[in-house]
Amino acid sequence: MAVIIDGKQIAESVRADLGARIARLNEQGVRPGLAVILVGDDPASVIYVTQKEKVAAELGMHAVLHRLPATTTQGELAALVDDLNADPAIHGILIQSPLPAPLQVKPLFQQVSPAKDVDGLHHINVGRLWS
């Protein structure tokens, strides 16, 4: 017997649940904050990040896009991640990959606070998933 999964219906259900949870947080004076880091102008990444911004706004979240040139250095990115980790208005950090060469995304994933790791790629979060 084949099982048919209605992805659109599931996505709508998840979005409705998330919207209700965000509304409750906003009522309590906590506006969830998402920071997205986009380096360069990869067309697929731009579309993906634009969609994330749109959904965050629709759900009542505070979303900040850090759109950086492809010439950004590893050190500049690391400093931005440190700033976002320390920012109490930011609850989640998303580093859009791929990054332009020669930038390395893996060290940045490990630098993001595990509590703010939206993608769940920090080694602590990966370990928690596996355990």
PDB file of N, CA, C and O in Angstrom, residues 14-57:
ATOM      1  N   VAL A  14       2.421  23.175  10.088  1.00  0.00           N
ATOM      2  CA  VAL A  14       3.608  23.586  10.844  1.00  0.00           C
ATOM      3  C   VAL A  14       3.662  25.106  10.942  1.00  0.00           C
ATOM      4  O   VAL A  14       3.924  25.659  12.015  1.00  0.00           O
ATOM      5  N   ARG A  15       3.378  25.780   9.845  1.00  0.00           N
ATOM      6  CA  ARG A  15       3.407  27.245   9.851  1.00  0.00           C
ATOM      7  C   ARG A  15       2.356  27.825  10.793  1.00  0.00           C
ATOM      8  O   ARG A  15       2.619  28.782  11.523  1.00  0.00           O
ATOM      9  N   ALA A  16       1.160  27.237  10.815  1.00  0.00           N
ATOM     10  CA  ALA A  16       0.108  27.716  11.710  1.00  0.00           C
ATOM     11  C   ALA A  16       0.521  27.521  13.170  1.00  0.00           C
ATOM     12  O   ALA A  16       0.334  28.417  13.999  1.00  0.00           O
ATOM     13  N   ASP A  17       1.076  26.365  13.488  1.00  0.00           N
ATOM     14  CA  ASP A  17       1.529  26.092  14.850  1.00  0.00           C
ATOM     15  C   ASP A  17       2.642  27.066  15.247  1.00  0.00           C
ATOM     16  O   ASP A  17       2.618  27.630  16.341  1.00  0.00           O
ATOM     17  N   LEU A  18       3.579  27.257  14.359  1.00  0.00           N
ATOM     18  CA  LEU A  18       4.691  28.160  14.632  1.00  0.00           C
ATOM     19  C   LEU A  18       4.189  29.592  14.807  1.00  0.00           C
ATOM     20  O   LEU A  18       4.627  30.304  15.711  1.00  0.00           O
ATOM     21  N   GLY A  19       3.254  30.001  13.965  1.00  0.00           N
ATOM     22  CA  GLY A  19       2.684  31.347  14.092  1.00  0.00           C
ATOM     23  C   GLY A  19       2.019  31.561  15.442  1.00  0.00           C
ATOM     24  O   GLY A  19       2.169  32.615  16.064  1.00  0.00           O
ATOM     25  N   ALA A  20       1.300  30.548  15.930  1.00  0.00           N
ATOM     26  CA  ALA A  20       0.646  30.652  17.236  1.00  0.00           C
ATOM     27  C   ALA A  20       1.680  30.737  18.355  1.00  0.00           C
ATOM     28  O   ALA A  20       1.518  31.522  19.302  1.00  0.00           O
ATOM     29  N   ARG A  21       2.741  29.959  18.244  1.00  0.00           N
ATOM     30  CA  ARG A  21       3.787  29.986  19.273  1.00  0.00           C
ATOM     31  C   ARG A  21       4.505  31.331  19.289  1.00  0.00           C
ATOM     32  O   ARG A  21       4.804  31.881  20.357  1.00  0.00           O
ATOM     33  N   ILE A  22       4.776  31.867  18.111  1.00  0.00           N
ATOM     34  CA  ILE A  22       5.436  33.174  18.019  1.00  0.00           C
ATOM     35  C   ILE A  22       4.520  34.267  18.572  1.00  0.00           C
ATOM     36  O   ILE A  22       4.971  35.167  19.279  1.00  0.00           O
ATOM     37  N   ALA A  23       3.231  34.183  18.275  1.00  0.00           N
ATOM     38  CA  ALA A  23       2.276  35.170  18.799  1.00  0.00           C
ATOM     39  C   ALA A  23       2.270  35.153  20.332  1.00  0.00           C
ATOM     40  O   ALA A  23       2.249  36.210  20.965  1.00  0.00           O
ATOM     41  N   ARG A  24       2.308  33.952  20.924  1.00  0.00           N
ATOM     42  CA  ARG A  24       2.345  33.864  22.390  1.00  0.00           C
ATOM     43  C   ARG A  24       3.620  34.500  22.944  1.00  0.00           C
ATOM     44  O   ARG A  24       3.588  35.204  23.956  1.00  0.00           O
ATOM     45  N   LEU A  25       4.749  34.252  22.287  1.00  0.00           N
ATOM     46  CA  LEU A  25       5.998  34.874  22.737  1.00  0.00           C
ATOM     47  C   LEU A  25       5.923  36.391  22.623  1.00  0.00           C
ATOM     48  O   LEU A  25       6.341  37.114  23.532  1.00  0.00           O
ATOM     49  N   ASN A  26       5.388  36.881  21.503  1.00  0.00           N
ATOM     50  CA  ASN A  26       5.246  38.326  21.325  1.00  0.00           C
ATOM     51  C   ASN A  26       4.369  38.927  22.415  1.00  0.00           C
ATOM     52  O   ASN A  26       4.663  40.014  22.925  1.00  0.00           O
ATOM     53  N   GLU A  27       3.292  38.224  22.799  1.00  0.00           N
ATOM     54  CA  GLU A  27       2.414  38.697  23.874  1.00  0.00           C
ATOM     55  C   GLU A  27       3.154  38.781  25.202  1.00  0.00           C
ATOM     56  O   GLU A  27       2.823  39.607  26.050  1.00  0.00           O
ATOM     57  N   GLN A  28       4.165  37.934  25.371  1.00  0.00           N
ATOM     58  CA  GLN A  28       4.961  37.920  26.600  1.00  0.00           C
ATOM     59  C   GLN A  28       6.136  38.899  26.525  1.00  0.00           C
ATOM     60  O   GLN A  28       6.964  38.954  27.426  1.00  0.00           O
ATOM     61  N   GLY A  29       6.199  39.671  25.436  1.00  0.00           N
ATOM     62  CA  GLY A  29       7.260  40.657  25.289  1.00  0.00           C
ATOM     63  C   GLY A  29       8.550  40.115  24.692  1.00  0.00           C
ATOM     64  O   GLY A  29       9.579  40.785  24.726  1.00  0.00           O
ATOM     65  N   VAL A  30       8.492  38.915  24.132  1.00  0.00           N
ATOM     66  CA  VAL A  30       9.674  38.321  23.501  1.00  0.00           C
ATOM     67  C   VAL A  30       9.394  38.200  22.010  1.00  0.00           C
ATOM     68  O   VAL A  30       8.535  37.428  21.591  1.00  0.00           O
ATOM     69  N   ARG A  31      10.099  38.983  21.214  1.00  0.00           N
ATOM     70  CA  ARG A  31       9.942  38.901  19.764  1.00  0.00           C
ATOM     71  C   ARG A  31      11.098  38.075  19.217  1.00  0.00           C
ATOM     72  O   ARG A  31      12.250  38.527  19.216  1.00  0.00           O
ATOM     73  N   PRO A  32      10.823  36.854  18.765  1.00  0.00           N
ATOM     74  CA  PRO A  32      11.894  36.000  18.259  1.00  0.00           C
ATOM     75  C   PRO A  32      12.662  36.696  17.135  1.00  0.00           C
ATOM     76  O   PRO A  32      12.070  37.302  16.243  1.00  0.00           O
ATOM     77  N   GLY A  33      13.987  36.607  17.216  1.00  0.00           N
ATOM     78  CA  GLY A  33      14.846  37.265  16.242  1.00  0.00           C
ATOM     79  C   GLY A  33      15.690  36.273  15.463  1.00  0.00           C
ATOM     80  O   GLY A  33      16.317  35.393  16.050  1.00  0.00           O
ATOM     81  N   LEU A  34      15.685  36.421  14.160  1.00  0.00           N
ATOM     82  CA  LEU A  34      16.465  35.579  13.263  1.00  0.00           C
ATOM     83  C   LEU A  34      17.453  36.449  12.503  1.00  0.00           C
ATOM     84  O   LEU A  34      17.068  37.453  11.909  1.00  0.00           O
ATOM     85  N   ALA A  35      18.717  36.049  12.540  1.00  0.00           N
ATOM     86  CA  ALA A  35      19.735  36.725  11.734  1.00  0.00           C
ATOM     87  C   ALA A  35      20.166  35.775  10.624  1.00  0.00           C
ATOM     88  O   ALA A  35      20.470  34.609  10.882  1.00  0.00           O
ATOM     89  N   VAL A  36      20.165  36.279   9.410  1.00  0.00           N
ATOM     90  CA  VAL A  36      20.583  35.497   8.256  1.00  0.00           C
ATOM     91  C   VAL A  36      21.810  36.163   7.659  1.00  0.00           C
ATOM     92  O   VAL A  36      21.826  37.375   7.443  1.00  0.00           O
ATOM     93  N   ILE A  37      22.838  35.350   7.413  1.00  0.00           N
ATOM     94  CA  ILE A  37      24.066  35.855   6.801  1.00  0.00           C
ATOM     95  C   ILE A  37      24.135  35.310   5.378  1.00  0.00           C
ATOM     96  O   ILE A  37      24.137  34.092   5.168  1.00  0.00           O
ATOM     97  N   LEU A  38      24.198  36.217   4.419  1.00  0.00           N
ATOM     98  CA  LEU A  38      24.321  35.862   3.010  1.00  0.00           C
ATOM     99  C   LEU A  38      25.559  36.554   2.462  1.00  0.00           C
ATOM    100  O   LEU A  38      25.652  37.779   2.502  1.00  0.00           O
ATOM    101  N   VAL A  39      26.492  35.761   1.959  1.00  0.00           N
ATOM    102  CA  VAL A  39      27.726  36.313   1.394  1.00  0.00           C
ATOM    103  C   VAL A  39      27.715  36.049  -0.104  1.00  0.00           C
ATOM    104  O   VAL A  39      27.557  34.911  -0.545  1.00  0.00           O
ATOM    105  N   GLY A  40      27.882  37.105  -0.872  1.00  0.00           N
ATOM    106  CA  GLY A  40      27.887  36.972  -2.330  1.00  0.00           C
ATOM    107  C   GLY A  40      26.479  37.034  -2.879  1.00  0.00           C
ATOM    108  O   GLY A  40      25.527  37.430  -2.196  1.00  0.00           O
ATOM    109  N   ASP A  41      26.358  36.625  -4.154  1.00  0.00           N
ATOM    110  CA  ASP A  41      25.066  36.769  -4.826  1.00  0.00           C
ATOM    111  C   ASP A  41      24.655  35.504  -5.569  1.00  0.00           C
ATOM    112  O   ASP A  41      24.085  35.567  -6.661  1.00  0.00           O
ATOM    113  N   ASP A  42      24.915  34.343  -4.971  1.00  0.00           N
ATOM    114  CA  ASP A  42      24.469  33.087  -5.562  1.00  0.00           C
ATOM    115  C   ASP A  42      22.954  33.154  -5.747  1.00  0.00           C
ATOM    116  O   ASP A  42      22.218  33.371  -4.768  1.00  0.00           O
ATOM    117  N   PRO A  43      22.456  32.991  -6.981  1.00  0.00           N
ATOM    118  CA  PRO A  43      21.019  33.176  -7.239  1.00  0.00           C
ATOM    119  C   PRO A  43      20.112  32.287  -6.384  1.00  0.00           C
ATOM    120  O   PRO A  43      19.099  32.754  -5.863  1.00  0.00           O
ATOM    121  N   ALA A  44      20.459  31.018  -6.223  1.00  0.00           N
ATOM    122  CA  ALA A  44      19.626  30.122  -5.417  1.00  0.00           C
ATOM    123  C   ALA A  44      19.621  30.564  -3.957  1.00  0.00           C
ATOM    124  O   ALA A  44      18.577  30.525  -3.297  1.00  0.00           O
ATOM    125  N   SER A  45      20.753  31.001  -3.457  1.00  0.00           N
ATOM    126  CA  SER A  45      20.844  31.458  -2.068  1.00  0.00           C
ATOM    127  C   SER A  45      20.020  32.724  -1.854  1.00  0.00           C
ATOM    128  O   SER A  45      19.357  32.870  -0.816  1.00  0.00           O
ATOM    129  N   VAL A  46      20.061  33.619  -2.820  1.00  0.00           N
ATOM    130  CA  VAL A  46      19.283  34.864  -2.712  1.00  0.00           C
ATOM    131  C   VAL A  46      17.796  34.537  -2.637  1.00  0.00           C
ATOM    132  O   VAL A  46      17.067  35.086  -1.796  1.00  0.00           O
ATOM    133  N   ILE A  47      17.328  33.620  -3.467  1.00  0.00           N
ATOM    134  CA  ILE A  47      15.914  33.223  -3.448  1.00  0.00           C
ATOM    135  C   ILE A  47      15.559  32.597  -2.105  1.00  0.00           C
ATOM    136  O   ILE A  47      14.541  32.930  -1.491  1.00  0.00           O
ATOM    137  N   TYR A  48      16.393  31.696  -1.626  1.00  0.00           N
ATOM    138  CA  TYR A  48      16.147  31.005  -0.364  1.00  0.00           C
ATOM    139  C   TYR A  48      16.069  31.999   0.790  1.00  0.00           C
ATOM    140  O   TYR A  48      15.146  31.947   1.604  1.00  0.00           O
ATOM    141  N   VAL A  49      17.020  32.903   0.854  1.00  0.00           N
ATOM    142  CA  VAL A  49      17.074  33.879   1.946  1.00  0.00           C
ATOM    143  C   VAL A  49      15.899  34.843   1.869  1.00  0.00           C
ATOM    144  O   VAL A  49      15.301  35.190   2.896  1.00  0.00           O
ATOM    145  N   THR A  50      15.537  35.259   0.679  1.00  0.00           N
ATOM    146  CA  THR A  50      14.392  36.151   0.504  1.00  0.00           C
ATOM    147  C   THR A  50      13.121  35.487   1.028  1.00  0.00           C
ATOM    148  O   THR A  50      12.303  36.123   1.700  1.00  0.00           O
ATOM    149  N   GLN A  51      12.971  34.201   0.749  1.00  0.00           N
ATOM    150  CA  GLN A  51      11.796  33.468   1.235  1.00  0.00           C
ATOM    151  C   GLN A  51      11.795  33.378   2.760  1.00  0.00           C
ATOM    152  O   GLN A  51      10.752  33.522   3.396  1.00  0.00           O
ATOM    153  N   LYS A  52      12.959  33.155   3.353  1.00  0.00           N
ATOM    154  CA  LYS A  52      13.054  33.087   4.817  1.00  0.00           C
ATOM    155  C   LYS A  52      12.656  34.419   5.444  1.00  0.00           C
ATOM    156  O   LYS A  52      11.948  34.458   6.453  1.00  0.00           O
ATOM    157  N   GLU A  53      13.116  35.520   4.854  1.00  0.00           N
ATOM    158  CA  GLU A  53      12.753  36.850   5.356  1.00  0.00           C
ATOM    159  C   GLU A  53      11.239  37.067   5.291  1.00  0.00           C
ATOM    160  O   GLU A  53      10.632  37.574   6.240  1.00  0.00           O
ATOM    161  N   LYS A  54      10.655  36.684   4.178  1.00  0.00           N
ATOM    162  CA  LYS A  54       9.218  36.862   3.972  1.00  0.00           C
ATOM    163  C   LYS A  54       8.420  36.072   5.009  1.00  0.00           C
ATOM    164  O   LYS A  54       7.500  36.597   5.631  1.00  0.00           O
ATOM    165  N   VAL A  55       8.772  34.812   5.201  1.00  0.00           N
ATOM    166  CA  VAL A  55       8.054  33.966   6.162  1.00  0.00           C
ATOM    167  C   VAL A  55       8.230  34.491   7.581  1.00  0.00           C
ATOM    168  O   VAL A  55       7.271  34.534   8.361  1.00  0.00           O
ATOM    169  N   ALA A  56       9.440  34.892   7.928  1.00  0.00           N
ATOM    170  CA  ALA A  56       9.686  35.430   9.270  1.00  0.00           C
ATOM    171  C   ALA A  56       8.803  36.656   9.526  1.00  0.00           C
ATOM    172  O   ALA A  56       8.197  36.782  10.602  1.00  0.00           O
ATOM    173  N   ALA A  57       8.705  37.544   8.551  1.00  0.00           N
ATOM    174  CA  ALA A  57       7.870  38.735   8.697  1.00  0.00           C
ATOM    175  C   ALA A  57       6.395  38.348   8.846  1.00  0.00           C
ATOM    176  O   ALA A  57       5.686  38.900   9.690  1.00  0.00           O
TER     177      ALA A  57
END
